[in-house]
Amino acid sequence: MQRIGVFVCHCGTNIAATVDVKAVAEALSHEPGVVISQEYQYMCSEAGQNLVKDAIKEYGLTGVVVCSCSPRMHENTFRKAASSAGLNPYLVEIANIREQCSWIHKDIATATEKAVILGKAAIAKVHLNTPLTAGESPVAKRALVIGGGIAGIQTALDIAEAGFEVDIVEKEATIGGKMAQIDKTFPTLDCAACILTPKMVEASQNEKITIHSYSEVSAVKGFVGNFTATIKKKKRFVDETKCTGCGLCTEACPMKKVPNAFNLGLDNRSAIYIPFAQAVPKVATIDPNYCLKLRKGDVNDKVCGKCAEACTVGAINYHQQDEYIEQKYGAIVVATGFNPIKLDKYDEFAYNQCPDVVTSLELERLMNAAGPNGGTLLRPSDKTHPHKIVFVQCVGSRCDDSKGKPYCSKICCMYTAKHAMLIREKYPDTEVYVFYIDVRTPGKNFDEFYRRAVEQYNVHYIKGMVGKVTPKADGTIDVQASDLLSNEQLHIDADMVVLATAIEPDKTARPLATMLTTQMDTNDFFTEAHAKLRPVESATAGIFLSGACQGPKDIPETVAQASAAASKAIGLLVKDSITCNPCVAHSNELMCNGCSACEKVCPYGAITYQDKEFRMPDRTTAIRRVAGVNPAVCQGCGACTVACPSGAMDLNGFSNSQIMAEVDAICK
Amino acid sequence: MNNNLKEQVIRSSGVNVLKCMRCGKCSGTCPSYDEMEYHPHQFVYMVEKGDIETLMKSESIYKCLTCFACVERCPRNVEPAKVVEAVRLAAIRKQGNNHLIADNIPEMLDEDLPQQAIVTAFRKYTK
Amino acid sequence: MQVNENKEFQPLIVAFCCNWCSYAGADLSGTNRLNYPTNVKIIRVPCSCRVNPMFILRAFQKGADGVILCGCHPGDCHYTSGNYFTRRRMTLLFSMLDFLGIERDRTRVEWVSAAEGAKFAATMNEFTEAVKKLGPNRRLEDLRCRKQ
Amino acid sequence: MQEAIISKAKQLLADGTVNRVIGWKKGEFAYDITPAIFESAEEIDADFVYDDFTSANVSKYLVKESKKEGKILAFLKPCDTYSLNQLTKEHRVNRENIYVVGIPSDGKLDAEKIKAKGITGITGVEKDGDTLKINTIYGEETMPVAEAMSNKCLSCKSRKHVTYDELIGEDGEVITSDRFDMVEKLENMTSQERYDFWRNELSKCIRCNACRNVCPACTCENCVFNNPDSGVENKAAADSFEENMFHIIRAFHVAGRCTDCGECSRVCPQNIPLHLLNRKFIKDINSLYGEYQAGADTTSKAPLNDYTQDDCEASIVHERGVE
């Protein structure tokens, strides 16, 4: 038999002025199971709490109903009080008679009547409450960072700094990402390599950080604090532990006509390569699509083998295979970054027809000292100095068509101003035109930077869009555009055209999101748990977001988010175990159909199936597929309980029968 | 400002002028730009403002080649050429003349010719 | 509920509110002292997607005259996607009730954020008025549950 | 057709492909054909029937049968294959244990419709073009085939088998049907008219549960209406609300999963047009969330377990034309 205590709070006059609290306490004292019904000035005060505690002990209460302010206010207070008096905290229910009764109603009679009904509903519910225990789940003290760009590096460094092991998984042969390809950074114009490469070295030298370059995450299982990831180390045909990065092999390699991916194909490299001088790890990799030996298919053939001959440490291994590593992690940070979109669909900009029409990232390489021209800006077609350069903004950004992206890529306005300024600084004889729709420069020192380009460097900013780019026989490029402010159509004979290409999330992001059961928007950017208040967490516990995988970002924003993601991950890793919310779903295996409806609506991937043997009513045994909920992953939304046709899924703390009881009590 | 005309133009063109982000790519791409008093982007903007009569009076509506370059390249799918065509239609309707002579149609037909081009040509030149 | 000719009909309205947005929104309208009728009784659920159509039918069975379901705005769900499922489920359920000849205005879904105390109160006022106009729920009630 | 099916059944039993066959046998009368399991050629020769009255969809029986030892052979009409596919998708049957032979169906007859013409003592029927010859103990009668066709076949949606291991005869196509006409007619009534229509229909309900028991989507291990903890358990129709509640919940539970096989209405002893409730959901789903045919495949997400960010709001119901 239930023994329920009811405690009605006056909240000074907050409740008592509009609700006759004595009458409420009196009315509720006649409800079934109620053994004591009291009212008091301030239930949340120490004296008030003691009233509850004493009653629990004295009457041996099995349930407590507090008629007071919103449960969002003091539910925890009363749960703790109950707990300290030896009653399971989840046997406490709150009837909200302040925010949802006394404060909104004026008539004492009707407000009191409503307060009694709310109290009855809480009593009806508490009859069905069951003691719940918050489970604990251990935390693996290791973090996985997916992506080794500036976002991943910064996150890894911060986590390692806090004393935790971190693994970086990078799909390319070196970490560094897009920032390594950038020449200078806005708005300070310092060299990207000068600030990035020390961080790369720091990461490689940090004992807590393990870098898996040329690797991919191939599977992730588990849940917060307890993920298991499988990392595929792709075969690079070079033993990482032996290679010293001396570069003798790259010189020896006879196959020198491989498009250099690091320089975006603007020059060539050898089939065995180190992406760039400061690569981390500085280890050679053989590109099997170009290597004369590997391309043949039979490595035992006596073809070439020059790199193995040149290597003084015997690091070359033509027989190397993909390697799989399985590792446990407590937290995962996604930092998969971005790429410029493909421009195949934009015929009007002649990107595929004319080598002198380049993307902004290609321009970075063309201007970089380690780039194809050693830092001198030359036209890719004839290696002459360009005297007139046209920049086109918003190529593929802010589009509402099938070709481009609907969002603003955010970084283009600033890097174009940077490019324009750098060119005017280095080559004052070069005229620079920028066609823009809007110049967007929110950010510290950003607008000042753009104004300097106009005022100090005399860059011609023209409001209007380029309509057509036509390469001409004399090697120049006709740029046809509108100047909206002077209301005329312009034709500019340019030597080079630079397209501020929209950026999009890396292609690896979507399969990864599926693996991690995190959510993505329609543009394949990862969705944060809350747009305003939880911007670096994914909705899936234990998965954090860093950098441009969550949305277009410049370097300072990326680094800020990287550190924020790191601190969230650290906050998780410092715990030995995490307390789980006990109000989670559970499946009644006897009723479960195994139909997978619940699994399909679970936003957290908390539901899994297994085949279990059951004794059937006719005394035979049968194998049935039944759902199980992982309480550490479930967040207790209840979507599954409604998707379940048989009613096998139910939610602790908000069970079907509890809510029905409330409905009944209110409608009685 | 003539709301009736504006509605008519918007309805007959099927264009949502509010999608325009004023980038001017249509005008940047237009081969008849210099012939036109009002340019493609202005058509869109003026229709949005409801200033249709000015456009109807302008020669510009007959200068558009209906080459659809602006439709092809508009990043916002606004389709300015359809707006121009709709204004042209509004002007022709107002003149109360029916330039379509049914008897002439069969000769003009050609499998490869887009139907819109025939209709446009009639509206423009048969007077 | 008996309709007394001397007294205005007072409908019974059950409001299911999700804990994170709408329940907080209801609290806010209380904090701001924004009045709405006592007819409305709120039941707290973790997410609007916890509301089983059976709860709504049960409320009607037991004598509720209107049922309103409040959740976070689409896209703002605390559990990221719960209210999207709610939206589909309730659209279909309400459409079915309409198909069976149950008055449409007895059911409603409204998205109320934790900041929209004023919207919560306004919605409840409006909804109560609409249900009041319809009169008592006769078409979907269980006569055995009627108050004597 | 019956000969071809029988010989196929015997062949597959003989070569060991299957150890059981689910088919049909005669009941009390010539027209009440009932599903049955056969384990030998002798049993098949004795009882197996496939004729114009063979309507019953056997896919639901496979929930239990496919979990038993050995493979079972099932003969499925096009509409039945949708049910089986849906059950496969929901992991309710073990598809590997089922050998499906798709059989064509040109529409089944409804004995009630024949009897309504005053024709009784039916011993057999024969289709002759558009005319139906009916043998009765009182002699031969005729009537147009179309008038004897069962309702579910009159609004047939597909003659295509969506899953099979083997086919007898040619496969058909998905066809356009007028199956939503009646739903639309009801939608265009006033709220009061709809209420009156359904009160009239649903008040006939005797809560025999036949609709639930025959429904291939209703295969729950423990139905909510049998579960004392569900809060909706009830056995008999005691009040107008009971029938409403039962049929609304049942329709909602199968929404997005109902293949529109029409069995619920076929078996209803009170002739309540229960399929209209399911079709209303199907029609709504098609118009609000895009065309969806449950059972057409085994991979797509059911509409109620799916969403898009720009789904319509529930208020769309309030904005619709007729009140």
Coordinates of N, CA and C in Angstrom, one line a residue, chain D residues 227-315:
Chain D
N227 N -3.6 -6.0 -23.6 CA -2.6 -5.7 -22.6 C -3.2 -4.9 -21.5
P228 N -3.4 -5.4 -20.3 CA -4.0 -4.7 -19.2 C -3.3 -3.4 -18.8
D229 N -1.9 -3.4 -19.1 CA -1.1 -2.2 -18.7 C -1.2 -1.1 -19.7
S230 N -1.8 -1.3 -20.9 CA -1.8 -0.3 -21.9 C -2.8 0.8 -21.7
G231 N -3.8 0.6 -20.8 CA -4.8 1.6 -20.6 C -5.9 1.6 -21.6
V232 N -5.8 0.8 -22.6 CA -6.9 0.8 -23.6 C -7.4 -0.6 -23.8
E233 N -7.0 -1.5 -22.8 CA -7.5 -2.9 -23.0 C -9.0 -2.9 -22.8
N234 N -9.6 -3.6 -23.7 CA -11.1 -3.8 -23.6 C -11.5 -4.9 -24.5
K235 N -12.6 -5.5 -24.2 CA -13.0 -6.7 -24.9 C -14.2 -6.5 -25.7
A236 N -15.2 -5.8 -25.1 CA -16.5 -5.7 -25.8 C -16.8 -4.3 -26.0
A237 N -17.6 -4.0 -27.0 CA -18.1 -2.7 -27.3 C -19.2 -2.4 -26.3
A238 N -18.9 -1.5 -25.4 CA -20.0 -1.2 -24.4 C -20.5 0.2 -24.5
D239 N -19.8 1.0 -25.3 CA -20.2 2.4 -25.4 C -19.7 2.9 -26.8
S240 N -20.3 3.9 -27.3 CA -20.0 4.4 -28.6 C -18.5 4.7 -28.7
F241 N -17.9 5.1 -27.6 CA -16.5 5.5 -27.6 C -15.6 4.3 -27.9
E242 N -16.0 3.1 -27.4 CA -15.2 1.9 -27.6 C -14.8 1.7 -29.0
E243 N -15.9 1.7 -29.9 CA -15.6 1.4 -31.3 C -14.7 2.5 -31.9
N244 N -15.0 3.7 -31.6 CA -14.2 4.8 -32.1 C -12.8 4.6 -31.8
M245 N -12.6 4.4 -30.5 CA -11.2 4.3 -29.9 C -10.5 3.1 -30.6
F246 N -11.2 2.0 -30.6 CA -10.5 0.8 -31.1 C -10.1 1.0 -32.6
H247 N -11.0 1.5 -33.4 CA -10.7 1.6 -34.8 C -9.7 2.7 -35.1
I248 N -9.8 3.8 -34.3 CA -8.8 4.9 -34.6 C -7.4 4.4 -34.2
I249 N -7.3 3.8 -33.1 CA -6.0 3.3 -32.6 C -5.4 2.2 -33.6
R250 N -6.3 1.3 -34.0 CA -5.9 0.3 -34.9 C -5.4 0.9 -36.2
A251 N -6.2 1.8 -36.7 CA -5.8 2.4 -38.0 C -4.4 3.2 -37.8
F252 N -4.3 3.9 -36.6 CA -3.1 4.6 -36.4 C -1.9 3.7 -36.3
H253 N -2.1 2.6 -35.6 CA -1.0 1.6 -35.5 C -0.5 1.0 -36.8
V254 N -1.4 0.9 -37.8 CA -0.9 0.4 -39.0 C -0.7 1.5 -40.1
A255 N -0.8 2.7 -39.7 CA -0.6 3.8 -40.6 C 0.8 3.8 -41.1
G256 N 1.0 3.9 -42.4 CA 2.3 3.8 -43.0 C 2.8 2.4 -43.1
R257 N 2.1 1.4 -42.6 CA 2.5 0.1 -42.7 C 1.4 -0.8 -43.5
C258 N 0.2 -0.2 -43.5 CA -0.9 -0.9 -44.2 C -0.6 -0.9 -45.7
T259 N -0.7 -2.1 -46.3 CA -0.5 -2.2 -47.7 C -1.8 -2.0 -48.5
D260 N -2.9 -1.8 -47.8 CA -4.2 -1.7 -48.4 C -4.6 -3.0 -49.1
C261 N -4.5 -4.1 -48.3 CA -4.8 -5.4 -48.9 C -6.3 -5.6 -48.8
G262 N -7.0 -4.9 -48.0 CA -8.5 -4.9 -47.9 C -9.0 -6.1 -47.1
E263 N -8.2 -6.8 -46.5 CA -8.7 -8.0 -45.7 C -9.6 -7.6 -44.6
C264 N -9.3 -6.4 -43.9 CA -10.1 -6.0 -42.8 C -11.6 -5.9 -43.1
S265 N -11.9 -5.3 -44.3 CA -13.3 -5.1 -44.7 C -13.9 -6.4 -45.2
R266 N -13.0 -7.2 -45.8 CA -13.5 -8.5 -46.4 C -14.0 -9.4 -45.2
V267 N -13.3 -9.4 -44.1 CA -13.7 -10.4 -43.1 C -14.7 -9.8 -42.1
C268 N -15.0 -8.5 -42.2 CA -15.9 -7.9 -41.2 C -17.3 -8.5 -41.3
P269 N -17.7 -9.1 -40.2 CA -19.1 -9.8 -40.3 C -20.2 -8.7 -40.4
Q270 N -19.9 -7.5 -40.0 CA -20.9 -6.4 -40.0 C -20.8 -5.6 -41.2
N271 N -19.8 -5.9 -42.1 CA -19.6 -5.2 -43.3 C -19.3 -3.7 -43.1
I272 N -18.5 -3.4 -42.1 CA -18.1 -2.0 -41.9 C -16.9 -1.7 -42.9
P273 N -17.0 -0.6 -43.6 CA -15.9 -0.3 -44.5 C -14.6 0.1 -43.8
L274 N -14.0 -0.8 -43.1 CA -12.8 -0.4 -42.3 C -11.7 0.1 -43.1
H275 N -11.6 -0.5 -44.4 CA -10.4 -0.1 -45.2 C -10.4 1.4 -45.5
L276 N -11.6 2.1 -45.4 CA -11.6 3.5 -45.6 C -10.7 4.3 -44.6
L277 N -10.7 3.8 -43.4 CA -9.8 4.4 -42.4 C -8.3 4.3 -42.8
N278 N -8.0 3.1 -43.2 CA -6.6 2.9 -43.7 C -6.3 3.7 -44.9
R279 N -7.3 3.7 -45.8 CA -7.0 4.5 -47.1 C -6.9 6.0 -46.8
K280 N -7.7 6.4 -45.8 CA -7.6 7.9 -45.5 C -6.1 8.2 -45.1
F281 N -5.5 7.3 -44.3 CA -4.1 7.6 -43.9 C -3.2 7.5 -45.1
I282 N -3.5 6.5 -45.9 CA -2.6 6.3 -47.1 C -2.7 7.6 -48.0
K283 N -4.0 8.0 -48.2 CA -4.2 9.2 -49.0 C -3.5 10.4 -48.4
D284 N -3.6 10.6 -47.1 CA -3.0 11.7 -46.5 C -1.5 11.6 -46.6
I285 N -0.9 10.5 -46.4 CA 0.5 10.3 -46.5 C 1.0 10.6 -47.9
N286 N 0.3 10.1 -48.9 CA 0.7 10.3 -50.3 C 0.7 11.8 -50.6
S287 N -0.4 12.5 -50.1 CA -0.5 13.9 -50.5 C 0.4 14.8 -49.7
L288 N 0.7 14.4 -48.4 CA 1.4 15.3 -47.6 C 2.9 15.0 -47.6
Y289 N 3.3 13.7 -47.7 CA 4.7 13.4 -47.5 C 5.2 12.7 -48.8
G290 N 4.5 12.6 -49.8 CA 5.0 12.0 -51.0 C 4.4 10.6 -51.1
E291 N 4.3 10.1 -52.4 CA 3.7 8.8 -52.6 C 4.5 7.7 -51.8
Y292 N 3.7 6.9 -51.2 CA 4.4 5.8 -50.4 C 3.5 4.6 -50.5
Q293 N 4.1 3.5 -50.9 CA 3.3 2.2 -50.9 C 4.0 1.3 -49.9
A294 N 3.3 1.0 -48.8 CA 3.9 0.1 -47.9 C 4.1 -1.3 -48.5
G295 N 5.2 -1.9 -48.3 CA 5.4 -3.3 -48.8 C 6.0 -3.3 -50.2
A296 N 6.1 -2.1 -50.9 CA 6.6 -2.1 -52.2 C 8.1 -2.4 -52.2
D297 N 8.8 -2.2 -51.1 CA 10.2 -2.6 -51.0 C 10.5 -2.9 -49.6
T298 N 11.7 -3.3 -49.3 CA 12.0 -3.7 -47.9 C 13.0 -2.8 -47.2
T299 N 13.3 -1.7 -47.8 CA 14.3 -0.8 -47.3 C 13.8 0.6 -46.9
S300 N 12.8 1.1 -47.6 CA 12.5 2.5 -47.3 C 12.0 2.7 -45.9
K301 N 12.1 4.0 -45.4 CA 11.6 4.3 -44.1 C 10.1 4.5 -44.1
A302 N 9.4 4.0 -43.1 CA 8.0 4.2 -43.1 C 7.8 5.7 -42.8
P303 N 6.7 6.3 -43.5 CA 6.5 7.7 -43.4 C 6.4 8.3 -41.9
L304 N 5.9 7.4 -41.0 CA 5.7 7.9 -39.7 C 7.0 7.8 -38.9
N305 N 8.0 7.1 -39.4 CA 9.3 7.0 -38.8 C 10.3 7.9 -39.5
D306 N 9.8 8.8 -40.2 CA 10.6 9.7 -41.0 C 10.1 11.1 -40.9
Y307 N 10.9 12.0 -41.4 CA 10.4 13.4 -41.5 C 11.2 14.2 -42.4
T308 N 10.8 15.4 -42.8 CA 11.7 16.3 -43.5 C 11.5 17.6 -42.7
Q309 N 12.5 18.5 -42.8 CA 12.4 19.7 -42.0 C 11.3 20.6 -42.4
D310 N 10.9 20.5 -43.7 CA 9.8 21.4 -44.1 C 8.5 20.6 -44.3
D311 N 8.2 19.6 -43.5 CA 6.9 19.0 -43.5 C 5.8 20.1 -43.2
C312 N 4.6 19.8 -43.7 CA 3.5 20.7 -43.4 C 3.2 20.7 -41.8
E313 N 2.6 21.7 -41.3 CA 2.2 21.8 -39.9 C 0.8 21.0 -39.8
A314 N 0.5 20.6 -38.5 CA -0.7 19.9 -38.3 C -1.9 20.8 -38.6
S315 N -1.7 22.1 -38.6 CA -2.8 23.0 -38.8 C -3.4 22.9 -40.2

